[in-house]
């Protein structure tokens, strides 16, 4: 397949490299920043461009991998190009596929969402990345599934509603979790203790996970109903405003989630 | 050293096994439940007992590894035994060392707190576990440090105030984080999606961590100031009560934490 990558950020870079690795041909890379386009295009053996109207109409698949708030604008511009019969997908977990509806000139559209956090300069093992596909036409869904399976064995058909909730879940387990780590970091720093002290505990918290509900692995004062400890913590957190509130909310929610356990 | 273990739960079990492995002698294991005491004592080549007054006065170190709310009672009972010159420590992150103050008969006291979550039936690599020690007398502190170094290279002297904050930090990065994973699990379950989909993302979130501040690794709508996405998420979370509130609080706190970044 001949593929055009629209975007040269983290997702475009990691996805582009993997596509080339499995034998797909990336023919063009677009970025509003020509340097970025050139860097990625060079790595992929593709041509860079920074004027969206310079895009070739001779590819098979157009992958929009730009920031969420730029997708709509890119889609509109693509509507002015002769791509009516070409498959156009975006890679966003946050963006419904109806972003394409305002541009009926694009007849074949879909989503190709790799559910992972990509870091610049850090290689990603794609064989571990779940890829969520969706398409307006069933033949395209099959095509995207086949392409996805070349990158990873973990391919899921995920509709807009599911993807929206999946994205919320990802915010909780990735973004919010990382922020809890930051709270741990800053708490220790105030006590002249190094963040390294918490890393084994964090790693073990995750190592314990499998496909089953993390509920069964919950530990700590809230699930033990050790309200002496939670009250002592809340007292210490007095004057730490938001942190006290976050502690209170999460403790309350753990209590509610596990209320059923305690009835037995 | 001859050691008495008071408690036969997760901490006592993991700690006891490791102590024997490095050549220490566990002579007695106490539990109010004789079966539990016997099971662990047998594994350690020690004698079990379920009457605290059956405790030998001939050991060098008495390790209290019972649940937090039982420590005070155990300490009081030990005060009635001829242990005045023996070193008595507890293993709790949540309990200040002043729990010993009400029992002045115990002259040599301290804390030996392994900062890890232990799981029944799952082996722990102690060489990765930070051990936080503290003692009322400096010679005992040295003794505890030496013992700790036999178990792990990561030994820290941690006073009561530091340990209290360390415990709070551990609740944030371990207990609360696991609860965020549970929120991810239940959110996906409602959408008929398997929790496995989130595991690679969770693992990568943690794999990115090193000793530096997790702040620099923060991703997601809140740190990008992508309020369109956060508003859409909050709308979807309407009617999910607590979840919406947790989402709002954590988003607000990320925003505040990163406010400085945006001034540049």
Coordinates of C-alpha atoms in Angstrom, one line a residue:
Chain A
X1 CA 0.0 0.0 0.0
X2 CA 1.1 3.5 -0.8
X3 CA 0.5 5.6 2.3
X4 CA 0.6 9.4 3.0
X5 CA 1.3 10.5 6.5
X6 CA -0.2 13.8 7.5
X7 CA 1.7 14.9 10.6
X8 CA 5.2 14.3 11.8
X9 CA 4.8 14.2 15.6
X10 CA 5.2 11.2 17.9
X11 CA 2.3 9.1 16.6
X12 CA 3.3 9.8 12.9
X13 CA 6.9 9.0 13.7
X14 CA 6.3 5.7 15.6
X15 CA 3.6 4.5 13.2
X16 CA 5.5 5.5 10.1
X17 CA 8.6 3.7 11.1
X18 CA 6.6 0.5 11.9
X19 CA 4.7 0.7 8.6
X20 CA 7.9 0.9 6.6
X21 CA 9.3 -1.9 8.8
X22 CA 6.5 -4.3 7.8
X23 CA 6.9 -3.4 4.1
X24 CA 4.4 -0.7 3.5
X25 CA 5.4 2.3 1.4
X26 CA 5.1 5.7 2.9
X27 CA 5.3 8.1 -0.1
X28 CA 4.8 11.5 1.5
X29 CA 5.0 13.1 4.9
X30 CA 3.2 16.4 5.6
X31 CA 3.9 18.8 8.4
X32 CA 3.3 22.5 8.6
X33 CA 6.9 22.6 9.8
X34 CA 9.1 21.6 6.8
X35 CA 12.0 20.6 9.0
X36 CA 9.9 18.1 10.9
X37 CA 8.4 16.7 7.7
X38 CA 11.8 16.4 6.1
X39 CA 13.3 14.6 9.1
X40 CA 10.6 12.0 9.2
X41 CA 10.3 11.7 5.4
X42 CA 14.0 11.1 5.2
X43 CA 13.8 8.3 7.7
X44 CA 11.0 6.7 5.9
X45 CA 12.2 7.2 2.3
X46 CA 9.3 9.5 1.6
X47 CA 8.9 13.0 0.2
X48 CA 8.3 15.8 2.7
X49 CA 5.8 18.6 2.1
X50 CA 4.5 21.5 4.1
X51 CA 1.7 22.7 1.8
X52 CA -1.3 20.4 2.2
X53 CA -2.4 21.1 -1.4
X54 CA 0.9 19.5 -2.5
X55 CA -0.4 16.1 -1.4
X56 CA -0.5 13.4 -4.0
X57 CA -3.8 11.8 -5.1
X58 CA -2.0 8.6 -6.0
X59 CA -1.7 6.9 -2.6
X60 CA -4.1 4.3 -1.2
X61 CA -4.3 5.4 2.4
X62 CA -4.1 8.8 4.0
X63 CA -3.3 8.8 7.7
X64 CA -4.1 12.0 9.6
X65 CA -1.8 12.0 12.7
X66 CA -2.0 15.6 13.8
X67 CA -3.0 17.0 17.2
X68 CA -6.7 16.5 18.0
X69 CA -7.7 20.1 17.6
X70 CA -6.1 20.3 14.1
X71 CA -7.9 17.2 12.7
X72 CA -11.1 19.0 11.7
X73 CA -9.2 21.6 9.7
X74 CA -7.1 19.0 7.9
X75 CA -10.2 17.0 7.0
X76 CA -11.8 20.1 5.5
X77 CA -8.7 20.8 3.4
X78 CA -8.6 17.2 2.2
X79 CA -12.2 17.6 1.1
X80 CA -10.9 20.1 -1.6
X81 CA -8.6 17.5 -3.0
X82 CA -9.5 14.7 -5.4
X83 CA -9.5 12.0 -2.7
X84 CA -13.1 10.9 -3.0
X85 CA -12.3 7.3 -3.6
X86 CA -9.3 7.1 -1.3
X87 CA -9.4 5.9 2.3
X88 CA -8.7 8.6 4.9
X89 CA -8.3 7.8 8.5
X90 CA -7.3 9.6 11.7
X91 CA -5.3 8.2 14.6
X92 CA -7.0 9.9 17.5
X93 CA -8.7 8.3 20.5
X94 CA -10.4 11.6 21.3
X95 CA -12.0 12.4 18.0
X96 CA -15.3 10.8 16.8
X97 CA -15.4 9.5 13.3
X98 CA -18.2 11.9 12.6
X99 CA -15.4 14.6 12.2
X100 CA -15.5 13.3 8.6
X101 CA -19.3 13.9 8.2
X102 CA -18.9 17.6 7.5
X103 CA -16.8 16.7 4.5
X104 CA -19.0 14.4 2.4
X105 CA -16.4 14.7 -0.5
X106 CA -14.5 12.1 1.5
X107 CA -16.4 8.9 0.9
X108 CA -14.2 6.3 2.6
X109 CA -13.1 7.2 6.1
X110 CA -12.1 5.5 9.2
X111 CA -10.0 5.5 12.4
X112 CA -6.7 3.8 13.1
X113 CA -6.0 4.4 16.8
X114 CA -2.9 2.9 18.4
X115 CA -3.7 2.9 22.1
X116 CA -0.3 3.8 23.5
X117 CA 1.7 6.8 24.8
X118 CA 4.6 7.4 22.4
X119 CA 7.7 9.1 23.6
X120 CA 10.1 11.0 21.3
X121 CA 13.4 9.1 21.0
X122 CA 12.1 6.0 22.8
X123 CA 11.3 3.0 20.7
X124 CA 7.9 1.4 21.0
X125 CA 7.3 -2.4 20.8
X126 CA 4.3 -2.3 18.4
X127 CA 3.6 -6.0 19.0
X128 CA 2.3 -4.9 22.4
X129 CA 0.2 -2.0 21.2
X130 CA -3.6 -2.5 20.9
X131 CA -4.8 -1.0 17.6
X132 CA -8.4 0.2 17.5
X133 CA -9.9 0.3 14.0
X134 CA -13.2 1.6 12.6
X135 CA -14.4 2.5 9.1
X136 CA -17.5 3.8 7.5
X137 CA -17.5 1.0 5.0
X138 CA -17.1 -2.7 5.9
X139 CA -14.6 -3.4 3.1
X140 CA -12.4 -0.6 4.6
X141 CA -12.8 -2.0 8.1
X142 CA -11.4 -5.3 6.8
X143 CA -8.5 -3.5 5.0
X144 CA -7.6 -1.5 8.2
X145 CA -7.8 -4.7 10.3
X146 CA -5.4 -6.4 7.9
X147 CA -3.0 -3.5 8.0
X148 CA -3.3 -3.3 11.8
X149 CA -2.5 -7.0 12.1
X150 CA 0.8 -6.5 10.4
X151 CA 1.8 -4.2 13.2
X152 CA 0.3 -6.0 16.2
X153 CA -1.7 -9.1 17.1
X154 CA -3.9 -6.9 19.3
X155 CA -6.5 -5.5 16.9
X156 CA -9.9 -4.4 18.1
X157 CA -12.9 -3.0 16.2
X158 CA -14.0 -0.1 18.3
X159 CA -16.9 2.2 17.5
X160 CA -17.1 5.9 18.3
X161 CA -18.9 5.5 21.7
X162 CA -16.5 2.8 22.8
X163 CA -13.5 4.8 21.7
X164 CA -14.7 7.8 23.6
X165 CA -14.9 5.8 26.8
X166 CA -11.7 4.0 26.0
X167 CA -10.0 7.4 25.8
X168 CA -11.5 8.5 29.1
X169 CA -10.2 5.2 30.6
X170 CA -6.8 5.9 29.1
X171 CA -6.8 9.4 30.8
X172 CA -7.5 7.7 34.2
X173 CA -4.9 5.0 33.9
X174 CA -2.2 6.9 32.1
X175 CA -2.5 10.7 32.6
X176 CA -4.0 10.7 36.0
X177 CA -1.8 7.9 37.2
X178 CA 1.3 9.8 36.1
X179 CA 0.0 12.8 38.0
X180 CA -0.4 10.7 41.2
X181 CA 3.3 9.7 40.6
X182 CA 4.1 13.4 40.5
X183 CA 2.2 13.9 43.8
X184 CA 4.4 11.2 45.3
X185 CA 7.5 12.8 43.9
X186 CA 6.7 16.3 45.2
X187 CA 5.6 14.9 48.6
X188 CA 8.9 13.0 49.0
X189 CA 11.0 16.0 47.8
X190 CA 9.5 18.2 50.6
X191 CA 10.9 15.5 53.0
X192 CA 14.3 15.4 51.4
X193 CA 13.6 11.8 50.3
X194 CA 14.4 10.6 46.7
X195 CA 11.6 9.5 44.3
X196 CA 13.6 6.3 43.6
X197 CA 12.2 5.0 47.0
X198 CA 8.8 4.7 45.4
X199 CA 9.7 3.1 42.1
X200 CA 9.8 -0.5 43.4
X201 CA 6.3 0.0 44.9
X202 CA 5.0 1.5 41.7
X203 CA 6.5 -1.3 39.6
X204 CA 5.0 -3.9 41.8
X205 CA 1.6 -2.2 41.7
X206 CA 1.6 -2.7 37.9
X207 CA 3.4 -6.1 37.9
X208 CA 0.5 -7.5 39.9
X209 CA -2.0 -6.6 37.2
X210 CA -3.4 -9.1 34.8
X211 CA -6.6 -9.2 32.9
X212 CA -8.7 -9.5 36.0
X213 CA -10.2 -6.6 37.9
X214 CA -7.7 -4.5 39.8
X215 CA -10.4 -4.3 42.5
X216 CA -9.3 -7.7 43.8
X217 CA -5.7 -6.3 44.2
X218 CA -6.7 -3.2 46.1
X219 CA -4.6 -2.6 49.3
X220 CA -4.3 0.3 51.7
X221 CA -6.1 2.0 54.5
X222 CA -9.3 2.7 52.5
X223 CA -10.1 -0.9 51.5
X224 CA -9.1 -2.1 55.0
X225 CA -11.5 0.4 56.5
X226 CA -8.6 1.7 58.6
X227 CA -10.1 5.1 59.2
X228 CA -7.6 5.9 61.9
X229 CA -4.9 6.0 59.2
X230 CA -7.0 7.9 56.6
X231 CA -7.9 10.5 59.3
X232 CA -4.3 10.9 60.2
X233 CA -3.4 11.4 56.6
X234 CA -6.1 13.9 56.0
X235 CA -4.9 15.8 59.1
X236 CA -1.4 15.9 57.7
X237 CA -2.7 17.0 54.4
X238 CA -4.5 20.0 56.1
X239 CA -3.4 23.1 54.3
X240 CA -2.3 21.2 51.2
X241 CA -5.7 22.1 49.7
X242 CA -6.1 20.2 46.5
X243 CA -4.1 17.2 47.7
X244 CA -6.4 16.8 50.7
X245 CA -9.4 16.9 48.5
X246 CA -8.0 14.4 46.0
X247 CA -7.1 12.1 49.0
X248 CA -10.6 12.5 50.3
X249 CA -12.4 11.8 47.0
X250 CA -10.3 8.8 46.1
X251 CA -10.7 7.3 49.6
X252 CA -14.5 7.8 49.4
X253 CA -14.6 6.2 46.0
X254 CA -12.6 3.2 47.1
X255 CA -14.9 2.9 50.0
X256 CA -18.0 2.9 47.8
X257 CA -16.5 0.6 45.2
X258 CA -15.7 -2.0 47.9
X259 CA -18.8 -1.5 50.0
X260 CA -20.2 -4.8 48.6
X261 CA -17.2 -6.8 49.9
X262 CA -17.9 -5.7 53.4
X263 CA -21.5 -6.9 53.4
X264 CA -20.4 -10.5 53.5
Chain B
X1 CA 21.0 -12.7 65.4
X2 CA 18.1 -14.6 67.1
X3 CA 14.9 -13.0 65.9
X4 CA 11.3 -13.3 67.1
X5 CA 8.6 -12.5 64.6
X6 CA 5.3 -11.2 66.0
X7 CA 2.8 -11.6 63.3
X8 CA 2.4 -14.2 60.5
X9 CA 0.8 -12.1 57.7
X10 CA 2.3 -10.9 54.4
X11 CA 5.0 -8.7 55.8
X12 CA 6.1 -11.3 58.5
X13 CA 6.1 -14.1 55.9
X14 CA 8.1 -12.2 53.2
X15 CA 10.5 -10.6 55.7
X16 CA 10.9 -13.9 57.7
X17 CA 11.8 -15.9 54.6
X18 CA 14.4 -13.3 53.5
X19 CA 15.9 -13.1 57.0
X20 CA 16.4 -16.9 57.1
X21 CA 17.7 -16.8 53.6
X22 CA 20.5 -14.4 54.5
X23 CA 21.4 -16.5 57.6
X24 CA 19.5 -14.9 60.4
X25 CA 17.9 -17.2 62.9
X26 CA 14.1 -16.8 63.5
X27 CA 13.5 -18.6 66.7
X28 CA 9.8 -18.0 67.3
X29 CA 6.7 -16.9 65.3
X30 CA 3.7 -15.5 67.1
X31 CA 0.1 -15.3 65.7
X32 CA -3.2 -15.1 67.5
X33 CA -4.1 -17.8 65.0
X34 CA -2.0 -20.9 65.8
X35 CA -2.4 -22.4 62.4
X36 CA -0.9 -19.3 60.8
X37 CA 1.9 -19.2 63.3
X38 CA 2.6 -22.9 62.7
X39 CA 2.6 -22.5 58.9
X40 CA 5.2 -19.7 58.9
X41 CA 7.3 -21.1 61.8
X42 CA 7.6 -24.4 60.0
X43 CA 8.8 -22.7 56.9
X44 CA 11.4 -20.8 58.9
X45 CA 12.5 -23.5 61.3
X46 CA 11.1 -21.6 64.2
X47 CA 8.7 -22.4 67.1
X48 CA 5.1 -21.2 66.7
X49 CA 3.1 -19.7 69.6
X50 CA -0.3 -18.1 70.0
X51 CA 0.0 -16.8 73.5
X52 CA 2.1 -13.6 73.6
X53 CA 3.3 -14.3 77.1
X54 CA 4.9 -17.5 75.8
X55 CA 7.5 -15.3 74.0
X56 CA 11.1 -16.1 74.8
X57 CA 13.3 -13.4 76.4
X58 CA 16.4 -14.9 74.8
X59 CA 16.2 -13.4 71.4
X60 CA 18.1 -10.3 70.1
X61 CA 15.5 -8.7 68.0
X62 CA 11.7 -8.6 68.3
X63 CA 9.9 -7.7 65.0
X64 CA 6.3 -6.6 65.4
X65 CA 4.7 -7.2 62.0
X66 CA 1.0 -7.1 62.8
X67 CA -1.8 -5.0 61.4
X68 CA -1.4 -1.3 62.2
X69 CA -4.3 -1.1 64.6
X70 CA -2.9 -4.1 66.7
X71 CA 0.6 -2.6 67.2
X72 CA -0.2 -0.5 70.2
X73 CA -1.8 -3.5 72.1
X74 CA 1.2 -5.7 71.2
X75 CA 3.6 -3.1 72.5
X76 CA 1.8 -2.8 75.8
X77 CA 1.9 -6.6 76.3
X78 CA 5.6 -6.7 75.5
X79 CA 6.0 -4.1 78.2
X80 CA 5.0 -6.7 80.7
X81 CA 7.7 -9.1 79.6
X82 CA 11.4 -8.9 80.6
X83 CA 12.5 -7.3 77.3
X84 CA 13.9 -4.1 78.7
X85 CA 17.3 -4.6 77.1
X86 CA 16.1 -6.1 73.9
X87 CA 15.6 -4.3 70.6
X88 CA 11.9 -4.2 69.6
X89 CA 10.9 -2.8 66.2
X90 CA 7.7 -2.5 64.2
X91 CA 7.4 -2.7 60.4
X92 CA 4.7 -0.2 59.8
X93 CA 4.9 2.8 57.6
X94 CA 1.7 4.3 59.1
X95 CA 2.7 4.1 62.8
X96 CA 5.0 6.7 64.5
X97 CA 7.8 5.4 66.6
X98 CA 6.2 7.2 69.6
X99 CA 3.8 4.2 69.8
X100 CA 6.6 2.8 72.0
X101 CA 6.6 5.9 74.4
X102 CA 3.6 4.7 76.4
X103 CA 5.7 1.6 77.3
X104 CA 8.9 2.9 78.9
X105 CA 9.7 -0.6 80.0
X106 CA 10.9 -1.1 76.4
X107 CA 14.2 0.9 76.3
X108 CA 15.5 0.0 72.9
X109 CA 12.9 0.5 70.1
X110 CA 12.9 1.2 66.4
X111 CA 11.2 0.9 63.0
X112 CA 12.1 -1.5 60.2
X113 CA 9.8 -0.6 57.4
X114 CA 10.1 -2.4 54.0
X115 CA 8.4 0.0 51.5
X116 CA 6.7 -2.5 49.3
X117 CA 3.3 -4.1 48.8
X118 CA 3.6 -7.8 49.6
X119 CA 1.3 -10.4 48.0
X120 CA 0.5 -13.8 49.5
X121 CA 2.0 -16.5 47.4
X122 CA 4.0 -14.1 45.2
X123 CA 7.7 -13.9 45.8
X124 CA 9.3 -10.5 46.4
X125 CA 12.7 -9.5 45.1
X126 CA 14.0 -8.0 48.3
X127 CA 17.0 -6.6 46.6
X128 CA 14.6 -4.1 45.0
X129 CA 12.8 -3.1 48.3
X130 CA 13.8 0.1 50.0
X131 CA 14.0 -0.5 53.8
X132 CA 13.4 2.5 56.0
X133 CA 15.0 2.2 59.5
X134 CA 14.8 4.3 62.6
X135 CA 15.8 3.7 66.2
X136 CA 15.6 5.5 69.5
X137 CA 19.3 4.8 70.2
X138 CA 22.1 5.4 67.6
X139 CA 23.8 2.0 68.2
X140 CA 20.5 0.4 67.4
X141 CA 20.1 2.4 64.3
X142 CA 23.4 1.1 63.1
X143 CA 22.4 -2.4 64.0
X144 CA 19.2 -2.1 62.0
X145 CA 21.0 -0.6 59.1
X146 CA 23.4 -3.5 59.0
X147 CA 20.6 -6.0 59.1
X148 CA 18.7 -4.1 56.4
X149 CA 21.7 -4.1 54.1
X150 CA 21.8 -7.8 54.2
X151 CA 18.3 -7.8 52.7
X152 CA 18.6 -4.9 50.2
X153 CA 21.1 -2.3 49.0
X154 CA 18.4 0.4 49.4
X155 CA 18.5 1.4 53.0
X156 CA 17.3 4.7 54.3
X157 CA 17.2 6.4 57.7
X158 CA 13.7 7.8 57.9
X159 CA 12.3 9.7 60.9
X160 CA 8.7 9.7 62.0
X161 CA 7.7 12.8 60.1
X162 CA 9.4 11.6 56.9
X163 CA 7.8 8.1 57.3
X164 CA 4.4 9.6 57.7
X165 CA 4.7 11.5 54.5
X166 CA 6.3 8.5 52.8
X167 CA 3.3 6.5 53.7
X168 CA 0.9 9.1 52.3
X169 CA 3.0 9.2 49.1
X170 CA 2.8 5.4 49.0
X171 CA -1.0 5.6 49.3
X172 CA -1.1 8.0 46.3
X173 CA 1.2 6.0 44.0
X174 CA 0.1 2.5 45.0
X175 CA -3.4 2.4 46.5
X176 CA -4.9 5.3 44.5
X177 CA -3.2 4.3 41.3
X178 CA -4.6 0.8 41.6
X179 CA -8.0 2.4 42.1
X180 CA -7.6 4.4 38.9
X181 CA -6.8 1.1 37.2
X182 CA -10.0 -0.3 38.6
X183 CA -11.9 2.8 37.2
X184 CA -10.3 2.0 33.8
X185 CA -11.4 -1.6 34.2
X186 CA -15.0 -0.9 35.0
X187 CA -15.2 1.8 32.3
X188 CA -14.1 -0.6 29.7
X189 CA -16.3 -3.4 31.0
X190 CA -19.4 -1.2 30.5
X191 CA -18.3 -0.9 26.8
X192 CA -17.7 -4.7 26.4
X193 CA -14.0 -4.0 26.0
X194 CA -11.4 -6.1 27.8
X195 CA -9.1 -4.6 30.4
X196 CA -6.1 -6.1 28.6
X197 CA -6.4 -3.3 26.1
X198 CA -5.1 -0.9 28.8
X199 CA -2.2 -2.9 30.1
X200 CA 0.4 -1.9 27.5
X201 CA -0.4 1.8 28.2
X202 CA -0.2 1.3 31.9
X203 CA 3.1 -0.6 31.6
X204 CA 4.5 2.1 29.4
X205 CA 3.4 4.9 31.8
X206 CA 5.5 3.2 34.5
X207 CA 8.4 2.1 32.2
X208 CA 9.0 5.8 31.3
X209 CA 9.6 6.6 35.0
X210 CA 13.1 7.1 36.3
X211 CA 14.4 9.1 39.2
X212 CA 13.3 12.4 37.7
X213 CA 10.1 14.2 38.2
X214 CA 7.1 12.5 36.5
X215 CA 5.9 16.1 35.8
X216 CA 8.2 16.1 32.8
X217 CA 6.5 13.0 31.5
X218 CA 2.9 14.2 31.9
X219 CA 0.8 13.8 28.8
X220 CA -2.9 14.1 28.0
X221 CA -5.5 16.8 27.5
X222 CA -5.0 18.5 30.9
X223 CA -1.4 19.3 30.3
X224 CA -1.9 20.2 26.6
X225 CA -4.6 22.6 27.8
X226 CA -7.0 20.8 25.4
X227 CA -10.1 21.9 27.2
X228 CA -12.4 20.8 24.3
X229 CA -11.4 17.2 25.2
X230 CA -11.7 17.6 29.0
X231 CA -15.1 19.2 28.5
X232 CA -16.3 16.4 26.3
X233 CA -15.1 13.9 28.8
X234 CA -16.8 15.7 31.7
X235 CA -20.0 15.7 29.7
X236 CA -19.8 12.0 29.1
X237 CA -19.1 11.5 32.8
X238 CA -22.3 13.3 33.6
X239 CA -24.4 11.1 35.9
X240 CA -21.3 9.1 36.8
X241 CA -21.2 11.2 40.0
X242 CA -17.9 10.5 41.8
X243 CA -16.0 9.7 38.6
X244 CA -16.9 13.1 37.1
X245 CA -15.7 14.7 40.4
X246 CA -12.4 12.7 40.4
X247 CA -11.8 13.6 36.7
X248 CA -12.5 17.3 37.5
X249 CA -10.2 17.4 40.6
X250 CA -7.3 15.7 38.9
X251 CA -7.6 17.8 35.8
X252 CA -7.6 20.9 37.9
X253 CA -4.6 19.8 39.9
X254 CA -2.6 18.9 36.7
X255 CA -3.5 22.3 35.4
X256 CA -2.2 24.0 38.5
X257 CA 0.9 21.9 38.8
X258 CA 1.8 22.8 35.2
X259 CA 0.7 26.4 35.3
X260 CA 4.3 27.5 35.5
X261 CA 5.2 25.7 32.3
X262 CA 2.7 27.8 30.4
X263 CA 4.1 31.1 31.5
X264 CA 7.2 30.6 29.3

